[in-house]
Amino acid sequence: MDVQKVTVSQKKNELETAKEGLLERLRKWTENQGVMKTAVEGLVFVRHDSIGTQNLYMQEPGICLVAQRSKRLLLGGECFEYDANHYLITAMDVPVIAEITGASKDEPYLGLTLKIDRAVITQLMADSSLPPVKRAPAVPVMTVSELTLPLLSALLRLIDLLEEPESIPVLAAAIKREIFYRLLVNEQGPQLRQICITGSYGYQIGLAVGWLKKNFAESLRIEDLAKLCNMSISSFHHNFKALTAMSPLQYQKMIRLQEARNLMLAEHYDAAEAAFKVGYESPSQFSREYSRFFKTTPVNDIKMLKKTSK
């Protein structure tokens, strides 16, 4: 018998067993629908019992896994879909449109997100024997990869700490460090390295992203953002889109629409109040852009969201 074939088959079986273990754990920890923060900092579980509507939100740097069903994210003009066999990496804050595919009460969507700690990534790059990274072209900050057994095994050990909360302060950091190291040395390495190396395109564009998140209601001056990033205007435009799959103006618009939607849904703003709050000078322009993006008017959208959340 071919030993190599046996080894490959055994690893496949171990990976399938680990996937089943992830599903069992998420079923246990997500009895209710929605997002559940855990006692492990940065680790979040998610359950959805229905498909629902497309949702717009800010995707933070992190690793996302699915144990059951699948999820589709739209970033600019790019589509990223992942399931139980794949995971998603996001290396920078980006506004996305998310859609759950094929969820039901009998077979809900079950997934998790572990937030990436840039400080740990930077320290790993300094401590490890990885070769020094030269300045390279910007690469998209979001990517989907095939799930591997070493990565999943480490994530399962992190989840299992929830059974012994007294051990979390001692062991969680070490397991996270292993997880981030495995991401760093695999094909996702370029996505993560570029946001940590001072002077890299990813690091520089990250400065602009941070400004846009904090000042989305302000007037956007590309010249000022390019200067903040120490880039020419043409280089700034090129690298911003290479990383985020959208222009700075599109990025700002998505943040504004997301924030306006939250204000109307959670704080009962009307459309005009929300428009002015997020930086629009014209409520009619806001309504046009909102309707174009969400395929319905602000009033109808909020009515539908409130109805489905009951």
PDB file of N, CA, C and O in Angstrom, residues 119-146:
ATOM      1  N   ALA A 119      -0.748  44.275  16.116  1.00  0.00           N
ATOM      2  CA  ALA A 119       0.451  44.325  16.946  1.00  0.00           C
ATOM      3  C   ALA A 119       1.100  42.942  17.065  1.00  0.00           C
ATOM      4  O   ALA A 119       2.329  42.814  17.032  1.00  0.00           O
ATOM      5  N   VAL A 120       0.265  41.898  17.178  1.00  0.00           N
ATOM      6  CA  VAL A 120       0.797  40.537  17.263  1.00  0.00           C
ATOM      7  C   VAL A 120       1.415  40.131  15.939  1.00  0.00           C
ATOM      8  O   VAL A 120       2.484  39.498  15.903  1.00  0.00           O
ATOM      9  N   ILE A 121       0.756  40.481  14.825  1.00  0.00           N
ATOM     10  CA  ILE A 121       1.305  40.177  13.504  1.00  0.00           C
ATOM     11  C   ILE A 121       2.676  40.835  13.348  1.00  0.00           C
ATOM     12  O   ILE A 121       3.648  40.212  12.883  1.00  0.00           O
ATOM     13  N   THR A 122       2.765  42.100  13.736  1.00  0.00           N
ATOM     14  CA  THR A 122       4.029  42.829  13.621  1.00  0.00           C
ATOM     15  C   THR A 122       5.115  42.182  14.468  1.00  0.00           C
ATOM     16  O   THR A 122       6.263  42.031  14.028  1.00  0.00           O
ATOM     17  N   GLN A 123       4.761  41.769  15.682  1.00  0.00           N
ATOM     18  CA  GLN A 123       5.738  41.126  16.561  1.00  0.00           C
ATOM     19  C   GLN A 123       6.183  39.781  16.002  1.00  0.00           C
ATOM     20  O   GLN A 123       7.366  39.419  16.078  1.00  0.00           O
ATOM     21  N   LEU A 124       5.246  39.035  15.435  1.00  0.00           N
ATOM     22  CA  LEU A 124       5.585  37.749  14.819  1.00  0.00           C
ATOM     23  C   LEU A 124       6.559  37.936  13.667  1.00  0.00           C
ATOM     24  O   LEU A 124       7.488  37.140  13.487  1.00  0.00           O
ATOM     25  N   MET A 125       6.343  38.976  12.877  1.00  0.00           N
ATOM     26  CA  MET A 125       7.242  39.248  11.764  1.00  0.00           C
ATOM     27  C   MET A 125       8.642  39.569  12.274  1.00  0.00           C
ATOM     28  O   MET A 125       9.639  39.214  11.645  1.00  0.00           O
ATOM     29  N   ALA A 126       8.729  40.226  13.421  1.00  0.00           N
ATOM     30  CA  ALA A 126      10.029  40.572  13.985  1.00  0.00           C
ATOM     31  C   ALA A 126      10.701  39.363  14.643  1.00  0.00           C
ATOM     32  O   ALA A 126      11.926  39.206  14.572  1.00  0.00           O
ATOM     33  N   ASP A 127       9.891  38.496  15.273  1.00  0.00           N
ATOM     34  CA  ASP A 127      10.443  37.370  16.031  1.00  0.00           C
ATOM     35  C   ASP A 127      10.755  36.149  15.170  1.00  0.00           C
ATOM     36  O   ASP A 127      11.621  35.349  15.522  1.00  0.00           O
ATOM     37  N   SER A 128      10.023  35.978  14.067  1.00  0.00           N
ATOM     38  CA  SER A 128      10.162  34.758  13.273  1.00  0.00           C
ATOM     39  C   SER A 128      11.364  34.847  12.347  1.00  0.00           C
ATOM     40  O   SER A 128      11.997  35.887  12.196  1.00  0.00           O
ATOM     41  N   SER A 129      11.651  33.741  11.714  1.00  0.00           N
ATOM     42  CA  SER A 129      12.774  33.676  10.778  1.00  0.00           C
ATOM     43  C   SER A 129      12.336  33.977   9.350  1.00  0.00           C
ATOM     44  O   SER A 129      13.009  33.603   8.396  1.00  0.00           O
ATOM     45  N   LEU A 130      11.201  34.621   9.199  1.00  0.00           N
ATOM     46  CA  LEU A 130      10.729  34.964   7.870  1.00  0.00           C
ATOM     47  C   LEU A 130      11.710  35.925   7.215  1.00  0.00           C
ATOM     48  O   LEU A 130      12.268  36.811   7.870  1.00  0.00           O
ATOM     49  N   PRO A 131      11.925  35.777   5.902  1.00  0.00           N
ATOM     50  CA  PRO A 131      12.844  36.692   5.222  1.00  0.00           C
ATOM     51  C   PRO A 131      12.281  38.103   5.216  1.00  0.00           C
ATOM     52  O   PRO A 131      11.067  38.295   5.240  1.00  0.00           O
ATOM     53  N   PRO A 132      13.140  39.109   5.219  1.00  0.00           N
ATOM     54  CA  PRO A 132      12.652  40.495   5.194  1.00  0.00           C
ATOM     55  C   PRO A 132      11.825  40.748   3.945  1.00  0.00           C
ATOM     56  O   PRO A 132      12.106  40.203   2.867  1.00  0.00           O
ATOM     57  N   VAL A 133      10.783  41.565   4.112  1.00  0.00           N
ATOM     58  CA  VAL A 133       9.864  41.834   3.013  1.00  0.00           C
ATOM     59  C   VAL A 133      10.207  43.172   2.370  1.00  0.00           C
ATOM     60  O   VAL A 133      10.289  44.192   3.045  1.00  0.00           O
ATOM     61  N   LYS A 134      10.410  43.120   1.067  1.00  0.00           N
ATOM     62  CA  LYS A 134      10.658  44.357   0.336  1.00  0.00           C
ATOM     63  C   LYS A 134       9.326  45.001  -0.020  1.00  0.00           C
ATOM     64  O   LYS A 134       8.288  44.347  -0.050  1.00  0.00           O
ATOM     65  N   ARG A 135       9.370  46.280  -0.308  1.00  0.00           N
ATOM     66  CA  ARG A 135       8.150  46.979  -0.715  1.00  0.00           C
ATOM     67  C   ARG A 135       7.639  46.348  -2.001  1.00  0.00           C
ATOM     68  O   ARG A 135       8.356  46.255  -2.983  1.00  0.00           O
ATOM     69  N   ALA A 136       6.392  45.907  -1.980  1.00  0.00           N
ATOM     70  CA  ALA A 136       5.805  45.187  -3.111  1.00  0.00           C
ATOM     71  C   ALA A 136       4.510  45.871  -3.519  1.00  0.00           C
ATOM     72  O   ALA A 136       3.947  46.669  -2.763  1.00  0.00           O
ATOM     73  N   PRO A 137       4.015  45.565  -4.720  1.00  0.00           N
ATOM     74  CA  PRO A 137       2.732  46.145  -5.139  1.00  0.00           C
ATOM     75  C   PRO A 137       1.622  45.800  -4.155  1.00  0.00           C
ATOM     76  O   PRO A 137       1.631  44.731  -3.534  1.00  0.00           O
ATOM     77  N   ALA A 138       0.674  46.712  -4.001  1.00  0.00           N
ATOM     78  CA  ALA A 138      -0.458  46.475  -3.108  1.00  0.00           C
ATOM     79  C   ALA A 138      -1.285  45.302  -3.601  1.00  0.00           C
ATOM     80  O   ALA A 138      -1.466  45.116  -4.810  1.00  0.00           O
ATOM     81  N   VAL A 139      -1.757  44.486  -2.676  1.00  0.00           N
ATOM     82  CA  VAL A 139      -2.625  43.353  -3.024  1.00  0.00           C
ATOM     83  C   VAL A 139      -3.953  43.531  -2.301  1.00  0.00           C
ATOM     84  O   VAL A 139      -4.024  44.185  -1.256  1.00  0.00           O
ATOM     85  N   PRO A 140      -5.057  42.982  -2.821  1.00  0.00           N
ATOM     86  CA  PRO A 140      -6.364  43.140  -2.174  1.00  0.00           C
ATOM     87  C   PRO A 140      -6.315  42.694  -0.718  1.00  0.00           C
ATOM     88  O   PRO A 140      -5.670  41.705  -0.383  1.00  0.00           O
ATOM     89  N   VAL A 141      -7.000  43.431   0.141  1.00  0.00           N
ATOM     90  CA  VAL A 141      -6.961  43.134   1.571  1.00  0.00           C
ATOM     91  C   VAL A 141      -7.906  42.005   1.962  1.00  0.00           C
ATOM     92  O   VAL A 141      -7.946  41.608   3.118  1.00  0.00           O
ATOM     93  N   MET A 142      -8.672  41.492   1.014  1.00  0.00           N
ATOM     94  CA  MET A 142      -9.600  40.399   1.299  1.00  0.00           C
ATOM     95  C   MET A 142      -9.301  39.233   0.368  1.00  0.00           C
ATOM     96  O   MET A 142      -9.067  39.411  -0.828  1.00  0.00           O
ATOM     97  N   THR A 143      -9.297  38.028   0.939  1.00  0.00           N
ATOM     98  CA  THR A 143      -9.045  36.848   0.130  1.00  0.00           C
ATOM     99  C   THR A 143      -9.713  35.627   0.770  1.00  0.00           C
ATOM    100  O   THR A 143      -9.953  35.603   1.975  1.00  0.00           O
ATOM    101  N   VAL A 144     -10.017  34.626  -0.043  1.00  0.00           N
ATOM    102  CA  VAL A 144     -10.603  33.363   0.428  1.00  0.00           C
ATOM    103  C   VAL A 144      -9.598  32.246   0.171  1.00  0.00           C
ATOM    104  O   VAL A 144      -9.006  32.173  -0.906  1.00  0.00           O
ATOM    105  N   SER A 145      -9.394  31.387   1.170  1.00  0.00           N
ATOM    106  CA  SER A 145      -8.437  30.291   1.045  1.00  0.00           C
ATOM    107  C   SER A 145      -9.065  28.987   1.523  1.00  0.00           C
ATOM    108  O   SER A 145     -10.053  28.988   2.258  1.00  0.00           O
ATOM    109  N   GLU A 146      -8.446  27.891   1.125  1.00  0.00           N
ATOM    110  CA  GLU A 146      -8.928  26.579   1.542  1.00  0.00           C
ATOM    111  C   GLU A 146      -8.547  26.326   2.994  1.00  0.00           C
ATOM    112  O   GLU A 146      -7.424  26.602   3.417  1.00  0.00           O
TER     113      GLU A 146
END
